[in-house]
XYZ file of C-alpha atoms in Angstrom:
387
model
C 117.302 104.366 89.195
C 116.282 107.975 89.429
C 116.235 108.963 85.813
C 114.179 109.955 82.836
C 113.517 106.277 82.125
C 111.366 103.810 84.052
C 112.523 100.245 84.591
C 110.916 97.212 86.156
C 112.982 95.610 88.924
C 116.695 95.691 88.118
C 119.806 93.558 87.600
C 119.613 92.360 91.197
C 115.946 91.296 91.070
C 115.470 88.542 93.629
C 113.834 85.218 92.879
C 111.105 84.387 95.408
C 112.372 81.825 97.924
C 109.500 79.452 97.131
C 109.939 79.625 93.365
C 111.897 76.407 93.209
C 114.622 78.040 91.109
C 118.098 76.762 91.860
C 121.445 76.466 90.207
C 122.525 73.726 87.846
C 119.365 71.640 88.089
C 120.110 70.732 91.716
C 117.290 69.437 93.928
C 114.684 72.163 94.297
C 115.980 73.872 91.162
C 114.816 73.930 87.555
C 114.627 70.608 85.790
C 117.143 70.072 83.004
C 114.439 70.410 80.323
C 112.752 73.441 81.944
C 113.538 76.999 80.840
C 112.692 79.671 83.373
C 111.830 83.244 82.453
C 111.771 86.480 84.383
C 107.957 86.239 84.387
C 108.234 82.823 86.059
C 110.189 84.580 88.809
C 107.384 87.098 89.226
C 108.544 90.049 87.103
C 106.494 90.961 84.026
C 108.571 93.093 81.646
C 105.644 93.449 79.243
C 103.492 94.925 82.018
C 106.275 97.379 82.806
C 106.510 98.419 79.168
C 102.725 98.887 79.030
C 102.902 101.161 82.071
C 105.619 103.278 80.497
C 103.488 103.811 77.391
C 100.461 104.676 79.536
C 102.274 107.376 81.493
C 104.254 109.034 78.688
C 101.434 111.469 77.835
C 100.982 112.231 81.546
C 104.628 113.229 81.853
C 104.524 115.263 78.640
C 101.563 117.250 79.975
C 103.726 118.504 82.882
C 106.582 119.741 80.704
C 107.813 123.241 81.557
C 110.561 125.645 80.556
C 113.955 124.213 81.421
C 113.260 120.553 80.653
C 115.676 119.115 78.096
C 114.722 115.949 76.246
C 112.039 113.533 77.372
C 111.499 110.088 78.850
C 113.879 107.347 77.763
C 117.314 108.587 78.787
C 119.436 107.347 81.666
C 119.000 110.658 83.452
C 116.730 113.683 83.277
C 118.189 117.001 82.139
C 117.113 120.444 83.313
C 118.497 123.890 82.445
C 117.793 126.451 85.228
C 118.844 129.294 82.930
C 116.164 128.332 80.426
C 113.698 128.410 83.332
C 114.595 132.046 83.984
C 117.167 131.713 86.759
C 120.369 133.765 86.750
C 122.259 132.584 89.848
C 120.194 129.750 91.327
C 120.615 127.838 94.557
C 119.178 124.338 94.150
C 116.898 123.004 96.891
C 115.902 119.332 97.121
C 113.379 117.330 99.114
C 112.157 113.761 99.386
C 109.145 112.258 101.116
C 106.460 109.586 100.960
C 102.784 109.190 101.708
C 103.115 106.864 104.703
C 100.343 104.558 105.815
C 97.692 106.601 104.049
C 98.621 104.160 101.281
C 97.040 101.370 103.336
C 93.667 103.076 102.987
C 94.239 103.589 99.249
C 95.014 99.898 98.825
C 92.141 98.682 101.002
C 89.583 100.960 99.318
C 90.935 100.848 95.766
C 91.097 104.677 95.748
C 94.463 105.221 94.068
C 93.903 108.368 92.023
C 94.854 110.987 94.638
C 97.815 109.526 96.559
C 100.068 110.814 93.796
C 98.920 114.352 94.614
C 99.807 113.646 98.246
C 103.264 112.493 97.196
C 104.003 115.633 95.215
C 102.522 117.896 97.896
C 104.686 116.476 100.661
C 107.799 117.256 98.620
C 107.027 120.581 96.935
C 105.504 122.175 100.039
C 108.872 121.556 101.702
C 110.594 123.428 98.856
C 108.485 126.569 98.935
C 109.019 127.139 102.664
C 112.643 127.741 101.730
C 111.670 130.185 99.000
C 112.335 127.739 96.158
C 110.235 127.240 93.036
C 109.682 123.515 92.285
C 111.291 122.628 88.961
C 111.069 118.877 88.496
C 109.916 115.714 90.208
C 110.747 112.003 90.132
C 108.860 109.131 91.736
C 109.587 105.620 92.957
C 106.767 103.067 92.776
C 107.497 99.663 94.317
C 105.162 96.666 94.308
C 105.218 92.876 94.553
C 103.193 92.370 91.388
C 102.667 95.152 88.889
C 99.037 96.006 88.227
C 99.204 98.396 85.280
C 95.818 100.006 85.932
C 96.618 100.567 89.609
C 100.068 102.016 88.905
C 98.768 104.212 86.088
C 96.112 105.654 88.427
C 98.769 106.475 91.013
C 101.066 108.106 88.470
C 98.173 110.039 86.961
C 97.767 111.566 90.423
C 101.473 112.355 90.521
C 101.173 114.148 87.181
C 98.198 116.126 88.503
C 100.207 117.120 91.562
C 103.057 118.254 89.335
C 100.609 120.285 87.260
C 99.288 122.008 90.372
C 102.837 122.712 91.545
C 104.115 123.878 88.159
C 106.936 121.326 88.079
C 107.786 118.714 85.472
C 107.478 114.972 86.004
C 110.779 114.016 84.400
C 111.007 110.338 85.283
C 110.978 107.694 87.951
C 111.348 104.042 88.806
C 108.809 101.247 88.758
C 110.157 98.364 90.848
C 108.320 95.044 90.629
C 109.815 93.008 93.466
C 108.148 89.629 94.090
C 108.499 88.417 97.638
C 108.930 91.942 99.017
C 105.288 93.112 98.987
C 102.088 91.128 99.369
C 98.981 91.111 97.190
C 98.216 94.495 95.690
C 100.441 96.370 98.136
C 102.771 99.110 96.954
C 104.889 101.924 98.317
C 105.775 105.356 97.003
C 108.616 107.818 97.374
C 108.990 111.199 95.720
C 111.937 113.442 94.945
C 111.631 117.126 94.062
C 114.204 119.726 93.073
C 113.569 123.450 93.093
C 115.602 126.622 92.828
C 115.777 130.099 94.304
C 117.894 133.024 93.258
C 120.857 133.548 95.527
C 119.884 135.917 98.325
C 116.162 135.100 98.257
C 116.059 131.970 100.416
C 113.755 131.756 103.433
C 113.549 132.329 106.351
C 114.848 135.888 106.468
C 114.804 138.783 108.948
C 112.093 137.486 111.280
C 111.545 140.093 114.007
C 109.415 140.477 117.136
C 106.056 141.927 116.171
C 105.832 140.100 112.834
C 102.397 138.610 112.198
C 101.730 134.889 111.875
C 99.169 133.679 109.342
C 97.731 130.208 108.891
C 96.529 128.721 105.609
C 93.685 126.223 105.816
C 94.457 122.574 105.178
C 92.269 120.304 103.060
C 92.039 117.739 105.850
C 94.431 115.326 107.531
C 96.877 115.632 104.586
C 99.447 112.777 104.737
C 100.588 112.440 108.341
C 99.640 110.287 111.333
C 97.571 107.780 109.375
C 98.745 104.984 111.651
C 96.792 106.739 114.401
C 93.908 107.527 112.026
C 93.602 103.870 111.054
C 93.739 102.767 114.685
C 90.887 105.168 115.497
C 88.824 103.924 112.545
C 89.301 100.349 113.757
C 88.162 101.362 117.242
C 85.102 103.061 115.763
C 83.921 99.831 114.147
C 83.191 101.668 110.898
C 84.092 100.291 107.472
C 85.751 102.387 104.788
C 82.479 102.353 102.838
C 80.366 103.645 105.732
C 79.282 107.297 105.564
C 81.886 109.528 107.219
C 80.370 110.748 110.523
C 81.726 114.243 109.837
C 80.894 114.243 106.100
C 77.924 111.898 105.544
C 77.703 112.661 101.822
C 80.978 110.740 101.345
C 82.253 107.381 102.496
C 84.775 107.389 105.335
C 87.457 106.116 102.956
C 86.765 108.835 100.405
C 86.757 111.569 103.039
C 90.062 110.469 104.587
C 91.666 110.165 101.144
C 91.180 113.900 100.457
C 94.570 114.871 99.005
C 97.097 117.160 100.642
C 96.767 120.785 99.577
C 99.571 122.130 97.390
C 100.456 125.714 98.360
C 103.064 126.431 95.692
C 101.423 129.106 93.573
C 100.018 131.191 96.427
C 103.085 131.091 98.665
C 105.489 131.827 95.814
C 103.285 134.721 94.707
C 103.515 136.149 98.220
C 107.265 135.549 98.403
C 107.841 137.424 95.148
C 106.234 140.551 96.624
C 108.808 140.595 99.421
C 106.143 140.276 102.119
C 107.018 136.733 103.215
C 109.675 136.296 105.898
C 109.260 132.637 106.846
C 107.010 129.664 106.161
C 106.480 126.309 107.873
C 104.851 123.261 106.286
C 102.728 121.687 109.032
C 103.364 117.960 108.738
C 104.466 115.392 111.322
C 105.004 117.162 114.610
C 102.125 119.570 114.051
C 102.467 123.218 115.028
C 104.988 122.737 117.877
C 107.215 120.515 115.755
C 107.363 122.718 112.666
C 106.811 126.418 113.388
C 109.916 126.772 115.627
C 112.084 125.429 112.782
C 111.732 128.742 110.909
C 112.127 131.133 113.860
C 115.387 132.595 115.196
C 116.635 131.375 118.557
C 115.016 133.155 121.471
C 111.764 133.816 119.579
C 108.343 132.394 120.380
C 105.322 132.088 118.107
C 102.501 133.284 120.347
C 99.486 131.580 118.770
C 95.764 132.055 119.341
C 93.042 129.509 118.429
C 91.727 131.879 115.784
C 90.837 129.300 113.137
C 87.991 126.752 112.976
C 89.057 123.169 113.589
C 87.688 121.009 110.743
C 85.173 118.312 111.746
C 87.514 115.449 110.833
C 89.860 116.389 113.669
C 87.016 116.761 116.154
C 85.799 113.293 115.184
C 89.264 111.765 115.484
C 89.834 113.356 118.890
C 86.453 112.258 120.271
C 86.397 108.748 118.773
C 89.996 107.960 119.719
C 89.963 109.764 123.044
C 93.043 111.642 121.841
C 94.125 114.443 124.227
C 94.299 117.982 122.861
C 98.068 118.108 123.436
C 98.519 114.957 121.359
C 96.261 116.243 118.580
C 98.302 119.452 118.330
C 101.647 117.683 118.038
C 100.453 114.948 115.668
C 97.943 116.541 113.260
C 97.807 119.839 111.364
C 94.419 120.519 113.050
C 93.255 122.631 110.131
C 96.398 124.572 109.159
C 98.613 123.139 106.436
C 100.976 126.100 106.147
C 102.034 128.819 108.607
C 103.542 132.085 107.359
C 105.431 134.929 109.039
C 104.825 138.319 107.388
C 105.443 141.980 108.088
C 102.190 143.295 106.584
C 99.346 140.879 107.411
C 96.686 142.947 105.638
C 98.464 143.007 102.298
C 99.538 139.380 102.632
C 96.017 138.202 103.464
C 94.557 140.086 100.503
C 97.045 138.534 98.071
C 96.689 135.011 99.468
C 92.898 135.241 99.395
C 93.049 136.335 95.777
C 95.189 133.261 95.103
C 92.458 131.026 96.520
C 93.676 130.434 100.064
C 91.632 130.588 103.246
C 93.742 132.718 105.588
C 93.640 133.233 109.342
C 95.695 135.598 111.476
C 96.759 133.255 114.269
C 99.466 135.036 116.237
C 102.568 137.160 116.584
C 106.305 136.582 116.866
C 107.530 137.615 120.305
C 110.875 137.570 122.123
C 111.193 135.060 124.930
C 113.550 136.215 127.655
C 115.788 133.541 129.090
C 114.989 131.019 126.361
C 117.570 130.147 123.754
C 115.583 127.842 121.461
C 112.600 128.931 119.378
C 109.211 127.625 120.474
C 105.468 128.180 120.275
C 103.007 129.315 122.909
C 99.513 127.942 122.369
C 96.784 127.262 124.910
C 93.463 126.374 123.244
C 90.213 126.526 125.218
C 88.787 123.382 126.764
C 86.103 123.045 124.089
C 88.489 123.584 121.167
C 87.950 120.019 119.908
C 84.364 119.643 121.104
C 82.252 117.356 118.874
C 80.289 120.306 117.404
C 77.140 118.274 116.769
C 78.802 115.133 115.396
C 76.795 111.937 115.655
């Protein structure tokens, strides 16, 4: 359920096929003098209750104007008017963390994947001009480890704090037979709002400047390829990262996705922002055209430094530049279209962002669909002194 409450499993919780539980004491079923419990089937209600108590203060710490009530109801309530909106359009998003979770599970580093989960959702709200209001999560596992789940949800609460949205509830699903060992999966759901008439993109014109905001690293995309490259490298997760030797490779790759909410909304409220693209799966060519009018091209220049992690991935995996560009963010987590790049850069820098002017919007004669134009130099992903 997606609500203000958290439950463990549900009325349709499956009994593991090897549990020996059957109907009416038939062969393979429970003996006539044996009384089975939900815990015997692999679901620990007491562990679920302990998790709920552990995360209540985390959720309370994210409370914001507009939240009505607290955890424990069948659904979460939110009043946009109390949050300051007059005529709001609601905007929703949902996402996950993908196979970055495999690294979290294998390394035991669970405290930041919750930030990733929130980031992947709320960054998709702000590119439409919406302020994130509230968030719900879904945590599914085969066997509930309270400490592990609490660490994950603590990260979710931290992500909500950074984004200024309330963690109003979620679902903890303990599903024996569906996940192995300490495996788990996550999904997030965010709802935001924008006043009618303020949604993005808007009025993008030829000559508008394109800015890029620095990413914190790989963020939460293409970790199937990342993991394949790490396997090919022969390195363990505990080995020093070749591009950041003061940290283990696992720690470096688990750097959480940057949340751009406060800076991008601050820019939007000045009226300087015309469009924004969250650079996730598909990289620059898969995301920037989504916010441009038909017939426009984003003429990009390689005017930002490529972080060492991407140089290492490209070299170690033998990944072509064209593949790197369409798979990874390559150092830019958010791309913005603005009319006044000087004023926008000054504001964003004041808000803590690292900003690069990376191109211009141009018309493209004879082309109906929006696109990008980007030709990096041959040494764009050169190792740059990596071992």
